[in-house]
Amino acid sequence: MADIRIRKRKRMREKEIKAVVEELDAVFGIPTFTEKDPIDIAEGPDFGLLFCGSDILGMIYEGKPFLTVRGLHKFRPERRFVTVDMGAVKFVTNGADVMGPGITEADDGISEGDLVWIRDEKNRMPLAVGVALRDTEGIRMKDKGKAVMMLHYVGDKLWKAGE
């Protein structure tokens, strides 16, 4: 297990789980956790973490729940994505922010400040989670500069904590 500091882990109540599940289901348009799943919440180094059993499948960033890369692999959502070209993959998996010219596709309805997940154009597999710095139209314009600020990616400490 990777060296990640996790503090104040506690079991969530059904009512709390229901609120988180409803938010996640609204964001992704697919069922994720259920109210009966044993979900724990904990403080991570940069944001809150949601455990389902021993797996970290969710996160809470600035009060908004979202899936981690492992959670994205498990539930396979089709909303809130930004697709990058294959040339950008090595940079994204090293934690670099996503730049406008490297984006090939973006989901409708993304607003500035929304949490989004990044996938590659060939395999369409989740690579990272970040914060959109532009809305959908701004992302699709492919202007120079940062389009998504990275929070969590394949290979970081949070990813390695699940190994």
PDB file of C-alpha atoms in Angstrom:
ATOM      1  CA  MET A   1       0.000   0.000   0.000  1.00  0.00           C
ATOM      2  CA  ALA A   2       1.270   3.460  -0.889  1.00  0.00           C
ATOM      3  CA  ASP A   3       2.238   6.064   1.645  1.00  0.00           C
ATOM      4  CA  ILE A   4      -0.975   8.078   1.921  1.00  0.00           C
ATOM      5  CA  ARG A   5      -2.218   9.616   5.135  1.00  0.00           C
ATOM      6  CA  ILE A   6      -5.844   8.763   5.870  1.00  0.00           C
ATOM      7  CA  ARG A   7      -7.461  10.239   8.965  1.00  0.00           C
ATOM      8  CA  LYS A   8     -10.811  10.110  10.747  1.00  0.00           C
ATOM      9  CA  ARG A   9     -12.306   7.151   8.890  1.00  0.00           C
ATOM     10  CA  LYS A  10     -15.887   6.473   9.955  1.00  0.00           C
ATOM     11  CA  ARG A  11     -18.909   4.583   8.655  1.00  0.00           C
ATOM     12  CA  MET A  12     -21.544   6.749   6.978  1.00  0.00           C
ATOM     13  CA  ARG A  13     -25.211   6.486   7.897  1.00  0.00           C
ATOM     14  CA  GLU A  14     -27.762   5.321   5.339  1.00  0.00           C
ATOM     15  CA  LYS A  15     -29.173   8.844   5.086  1.00  0.00           C
ATOM     16  CA  GLU A  16     -25.700  10.278   4.325  1.00  0.00           C
ATOM     17  CA  ILE A  17     -24.992   7.510   1.815  1.00  0.00           C
ATOM     18  CA  LYS A  18     -28.314   8.161   0.091  1.00  0.00           C
ATOM     19  CA  ALA A  19     -27.451  11.856  -0.384  1.00  0.00           C
ATOM     20  CA  VAL A  20     -24.010  11.026  -1.841  1.00  0.00           C
ATOM     21  CA  VAL A  21     -25.431   8.286  -4.084  1.00  0.00           C
ATOM     22  CA  GLU A  22     -28.137  10.599  -5.447  1.00  0.00           C
ATOM     23  CA  GLU A  23     -25.528  13.237  -6.288  1.00  0.00           C
ATOM     24  CA  LEU A  24     -23.219  10.735  -7.987  1.00  0.00           C
ATOM     25  CA  ASP A  25     -26.084   9.170  -9.943  1.00  0.00           C
ATOM     26  CA  ALA A  26     -27.206  12.633 -11.128  1.00  0.00           C
ATOM     27  CA  VAL A  27     -23.674  13.544 -12.246  1.00  0.00           C
ATOM     28  CA  PHE A  28     -22.914  10.289 -14.080  1.00  0.00           C
ATOM     29  CA  GLY A  29     -26.401   9.175 -15.123  1.00  0.00           C
ATOM     30  CA  ILE A  30     -25.740   5.604 -13.981  1.00  0.00           C
ATOM     31  CA  PRO A  31     -26.253   3.757 -10.699  1.00  0.00           C
ATOM     32  CA  THR A  32     -23.127   3.726  -8.544  1.00  0.00           C
ATOM     33  CA  PHE A  33     -23.287   2.736  -4.881  1.00  0.00           C
ATOM     34  CA  THR A  34     -26.474   1.713  -3.102  1.00  0.00           C
ATOM     35  CA  GLU A  35     -27.686   2.858   0.289  1.00  0.00           C
ATOM     36  CA  LYS A  36     -26.986  -0.642   1.643  1.00  0.00           C
ATOM     37  CA  ASP A  37     -23.293  -0.609   0.660  1.00  0.00           C
ATOM     38  CA  PRO A  38     -20.926  -0.187   3.626  1.00  0.00           C
ATOM     39  CA  ILE A  39     -19.450   3.235   2.805  1.00  0.00           C
ATOM     40  CA  ASP A  40     -16.806   4.882   4.985  1.00  0.00           C
ATOM     41  CA  ILE A  41     -15.705   8.486   4.742  1.00  0.00           C
ATOM     42  CA  ALA A  42     -12.213   9.646   5.651  1.00  0.00           C
ATOM     43  CA  GLU A  43      -9.926  12.651   5.324  1.00  0.00           C
ATOM     44  CA  GLY A  44      -7.228  12.257   2.706  1.00  0.00           C
ATOM     45  CA  PRO A  45      -4.287  14.555   2.057  1.00  0.00           C
ATOM     46  CA  ASP A  46      -6.112  16.836  -0.427  1.00  0.00           C
ATOM     47  CA  PHE A  47      -9.803  15.866  -0.286  1.00  0.00           C
ATOM     48  CA  GLY A  48     -12.258  13.530   1.399  1.00  0.00           C
ATOM     49  CA  LEU A  49     -12.247   9.842   0.482  1.00  0.00           C
ATOM     50  CA  LEU A  50     -15.106   7.374   0.117  1.00  0.00           C
ATOM     51  CA  PHE A  51     -14.293   3.736   0.868  1.00  0.00           C
ATOM     52  CA  CYS A  52     -16.478   0.849  -0.237  1.00  0.00           C
ATOM     53  CA  GLY A  53     -14.996  -2.002   1.758  1.00  0.00           C
ATOM     54  CA  SER A  54     -11.237  -1.589   1.435  1.00  0.00           C
ATOM     55  CA  ASP A  55     -11.361   0.149  -1.982  1.00  0.00           C
ATOM     56  CA  ILE A  56     -11.226   3.926  -2.361  1.00  0.00           C
ATOM     57  CA  LEU A  57     -13.898   4.382  -5.029  1.00  0.00           C
ATOM     58  CA  GLY A  58     -14.987   7.945  -4.375  1.00  0.00           C
ATOM     59  CA  MET A  59     -13.764  11.339  -3.298  1.00  0.00           C
ATOM     60  CA  ILE A  60     -15.267  14.549  -1.992  1.00  0.00           C
ATOM     61  CA  TYR A  61     -13.688  17.728  -3.344  1.00  0.00           C
ATOM     62  CA  GLU A  62     -15.009  21.062  -2.090  1.00  0.00           C
ATOM     63  CA  GLY A  63     -18.188  19.387  -0.869  1.00  0.00           C
ATOM     64  CA  LYS A  64     -18.903  17.626  -4.188  1.00  0.00           C
ATOM     65  CA  PRO A  65     -18.702  13.821  -4.424  1.00  0.00           C
ATOM     66  CA  PHE A  66     -17.049  12.240  -7.453  1.00  0.00           C
ATOM     67  CA  LEU A  67     -15.571   8.865  -8.367  1.00  0.00           C
ATOM     68  CA  THR A  68     -11.845   8.160  -8.171  1.00  0.00           C
ATOM     69  CA  VAL A  69     -10.117   6.567 -11.163  1.00  0.00           C
ATOM     70  CA  ARG A  70     -10.725   3.127  -9.591  1.00  0.00           C
ATOM     71  CA  GLY A  71     -14.395   4.011  -9.138  1.00  0.00           C
ATOM     72  CA  LEU A  72     -14.579   5.142 -12.768  1.00  0.00           C
ATOM     73  CA  HIS A  73     -13.084   1.811 -13.876  1.00  0.00           C
ATOM     74  CA  LYS A  74     -15.655  -0.080 -11.791  1.00  0.00           C
ATOM     75  CA  PHE A  75     -18.829   1.843 -12.716  1.00  0.00           C
ATOM     76  CA  ARG A  76     -17.945   2.906 -16.309  1.00  0.00           C
ATOM     77  CA  PRO A  77     -19.864   6.211 -16.550  1.00  0.00           C
ATOM     78  CA  GLU A  78     -20.564   7.911 -19.877  1.00  0.00           C
ATOM     79  CA  ARG A  79     -20.992  11.498 -18.678  1.00  0.00           C
ATOM     80  CA  ARG A  80     -18.690  14.295 -17.456  1.00  0.00           C
ATOM     81  CA  PHE A  81     -15.684  13.193 -19.518  1.00  0.00           C
ATOM     82  CA  VAL A  82     -12.950  14.981 -21.411  1.00  0.00           C
ATOM     83  CA  THR A  83     -11.157  12.928 -24.070  1.00  0.00           C
ATOM     84  CA  VAL A  84      -7.480  13.577 -24.817  1.00  0.00           C
ATOM     85  CA  ASP A  85      -5.402  12.484 -27.807  1.00  0.00           C
ATOM     86  CA  MET A  86      -2.895   9.684 -27.382  1.00  0.00           C
ATOM     87  CA  GLY A  87       0.012  12.158 -27.351  1.00  0.00           C
ATOM     88  CA  ALA A  88      -1.322  13.700 -24.134  1.00  0.00           C
ATOM     89  CA  VAL A  89      -1.725  10.384 -22.275  1.00  0.00           C
ATOM     90  CA  LYS A  90       1.852  10.169 -20.988  1.00  0.00           C
ATOM     91  CA  PHE A  91       1.610  13.693 -19.583  1.00  0.00           C
ATOM     92  CA  VAL A  92      -1.813  13.121 -17.976  1.00  0.00           C
ATOM     93  CA  THR A  93      -0.616   9.904 -16.312  1.00  0.00           C
ATOM     94  CA  ASN A  94       2.314  11.843 -14.859  1.00  0.00           C
ATOM     95  CA  GLY A  95      -0.030  14.388 -13.270  1.00  0.00           C
ATOM     96  CA  ALA A  96       0.170  17.245 -15.762  1.00  0.00           C
ATOM     97  CA  ASP A  97      -2.848  19.507 -16.208  1.00  0.00           C
ATOM     98  CA  VAL A  98      -4.768  18.958 -19.447  1.00  0.00           C
ATOM     99  CA  MET A  99      -4.041  21.579 -22.084  1.00  0.00           C
ATOM    100  CA  GLY A 100      -6.645  22.753 -24.588  1.00  0.00           C
ATOM    101  CA  PRO A 101      -4.918  21.593 -27.808  1.00  0.00           C
ATOM    102  CA  GLY A 102      -4.677  17.981 -26.527  1.00  0.00           C
ATOM    103  CA  ILE A 103      -8.435  17.603 -26.143  1.00  0.00           C
ATOM    104  CA  THR A 104     -10.389  15.792 -28.860  1.00  0.00           C
ATOM    105  CA  GLU A 105     -13.849  15.594 -27.255  1.00  0.00           C
ATOM    106  CA  ALA A 106     -15.805  16.862 -24.244  1.00  0.00           C
ATOM    107  CA  ASP A 107     -19.169  15.904 -22.792  1.00  0.00           C
ATOM    108  CA  ASP A 108     -22.073  18.360 -23.030  1.00  0.00           C
ATOM    109  CA  GLY A 109     -23.045  20.328 -19.942  1.00  0.00           C
ATOM    110  CA  ILE A 110     -19.640  20.805 -18.325  1.00  0.00           C
ATOM    111  CA  SER A 111     -19.387  24.104 -16.474  1.00  0.00           C
ATOM    112  CA  GLU A 112     -16.290  25.865 -15.229  1.00  0.00           C
ATOM    113  CA  GLY A 113     -15.407  24.439 -11.804  1.00  0.00           C
ATOM    114  CA  ASP A 114     -17.090  21.051 -12.396  1.00  0.00           C
ATOM    115  CA  LEU A 115     -15.252  17.849 -11.590  1.00  0.00           C
ATOM    116  CA  VAL A 116     -14.555  15.863 -14.781  1.00  0.00           C
ATOM    117  CA  TRP A 117     -12.770  12.659 -15.687  1.00  0.00           C
ATOM    118  CA  ILE A 118     -10.178  12.339 -18.401  1.00  0.00           C
ATOM    119  CA  ARG A 119     -10.015   9.419 -20.829  1.00  0.00           C
ATOM    120  CA  ASP A 120      -7.857   8.562 -23.843  1.00  0.00           C
ATOM    121  CA  GLU A 121      -9.327   8.599 -27.356  1.00  0.00           C
ATOM    122  CA  LYS A 122      -8.267   5.075 -28.353  1.00  0.00           C
ATOM    123  CA  ASN A 123      -9.303   2.886 -25.407  1.00  0.00           C
ATOM    124  CA  ARG A 124     -11.685   5.348 -23.719  1.00  0.00           C
ATOM    125  CA  MET A 125     -10.347   4.244 -20.323  1.00  0.00           C
ATOM    126  CA  PRO A 126     -10.320   6.608 -17.318  1.00  0.00           C
ATOM    127  CA  LEU A 127      -6.909   8.152 -16.718  1.00  0.00           C
ATOM    128  CA  ALA A 128      -7.525  10.966 -14.272  1.00  0.00           C
ATOM    129  CA  VAL A 129      -9.928  13.252 -12.421  1.00  0.00           C
ATOM    130  CA  GLY A 130      -9.696  17.024 -12.508  1.00  0.00           C
ATOM    131  CA  VAL A 131     -11.473  20.357 -12.254  1.00  0.00           C
ATOM    132  CA  ALA A 132     -12.699  21.960 -15.494  1.00  0.00           C
ATOM    133  CA  LEU A 133     -11.213  25.428 -15.939  1.00  0.00           C
ATOM    134  CA  ARG A 134     -13.540  26.135 -18.880  1.00  0.00           C
ATOM    135  CA  ASP A 135     -17.094  25.223 -19.856  1.00  0.00           C
ATOM    136  CA  THR A 136     -17.853  22.683 -22.612  1.00  0.00           C
ATOM    137  CA  GLU A 137     -17.692  25.252 -25.401  1.00  0.00           C
ATOM    138  CA  GLY A 138     -14.414  26.668 -24.088  1.00  0.00           C
ATOM    139  CA  ILE A 139     -12.931  23.178 -23.893  1.00  0.00           C
ATOM    140  CA  ARG A 140     -14.042  22.321 -27.433  1.00  0.00           C
ATOM    141  CA  MET A 141     -12.444  25.507 -28.824  1.00  0.00           C
ATOM    142  CA  LYS A 142      -9.029  23.930 -28.050  1.00  0.00           C
ATOM    143  CA  ASP A 143      -7.479  27.279 -27.104  1.00  0.00           C
ATOM    144  CA  LYS A 144      -3.956  27.319 -25.708  1.00  0.00           C
ATOM    145  CA  GLY A 145      -3.549  26.988 -21.973  1.00  0.00           C
ATOM    146  CA  LYS A 146      -4.930  24.795 -19.223  1.00  0.00           C
ATOM    147  CA  ALA A 147      -8.410  23.363 -19.666  1.00  0.00           C
ATOM    148  CA  VAL A 148      -8.510  20.883 -16.755  1.00  0.00           C
ATOM    149  CA  MET A 149      -6.589  21.119 -13.473  1.00  0.00           C
ATOM    150  CA  MET A 150      -5.466  17.675 -12.317  1.00  0.00           C
ATOM    151  CA  LEU A 151      -6.550  16.292  -8.911  1.00  0.00           C
ATOM    152  CA  HIS A 152      -5.970  12.534  -9.135  1.00  0.00           C
ATOM    153  CA  TYR A 153      -4.480  10.300 -11.820  1.00  0.00           C
ATOM    154  CA  VAL A 154      -3.391   6.735 -12.548  1.00  0.00           C
ATOM    155  CA  GLY A 155      -0.111   6.134 -10.737  1.00  0.00           C
ATOM    156  CA  ASP A 156      -0.448   8.758  -7.983  1.00  0.00           C
ATOM    157  CA  LYS A 157      -0.447   7.954  -4.243  1.00  0.00           C
ATOM    158  CA  LEU A 158      -4.230   7.543  -4.126  1.00  0.00           C
ATOM    159  CA  TRP A 159      -4.127   5.093  -7.050  1.00  0.00           C
ATOM    160  CA  LYS A 160      -1.286   3.120  -5.456  1.00  0.00           C
ATOM    161  CA  ALA A 161      -3.163   2.963  -2.140  1.00  0.00           C
ATOM    162  CA  GLY A 162      -5.602   0.550  -3.827  1.00  0.00           C
ATOM    163  CA  GLU A 163      -2.935  -1.894  -4.962  1.00  0.00           C
TER     164      GLU A 163
END
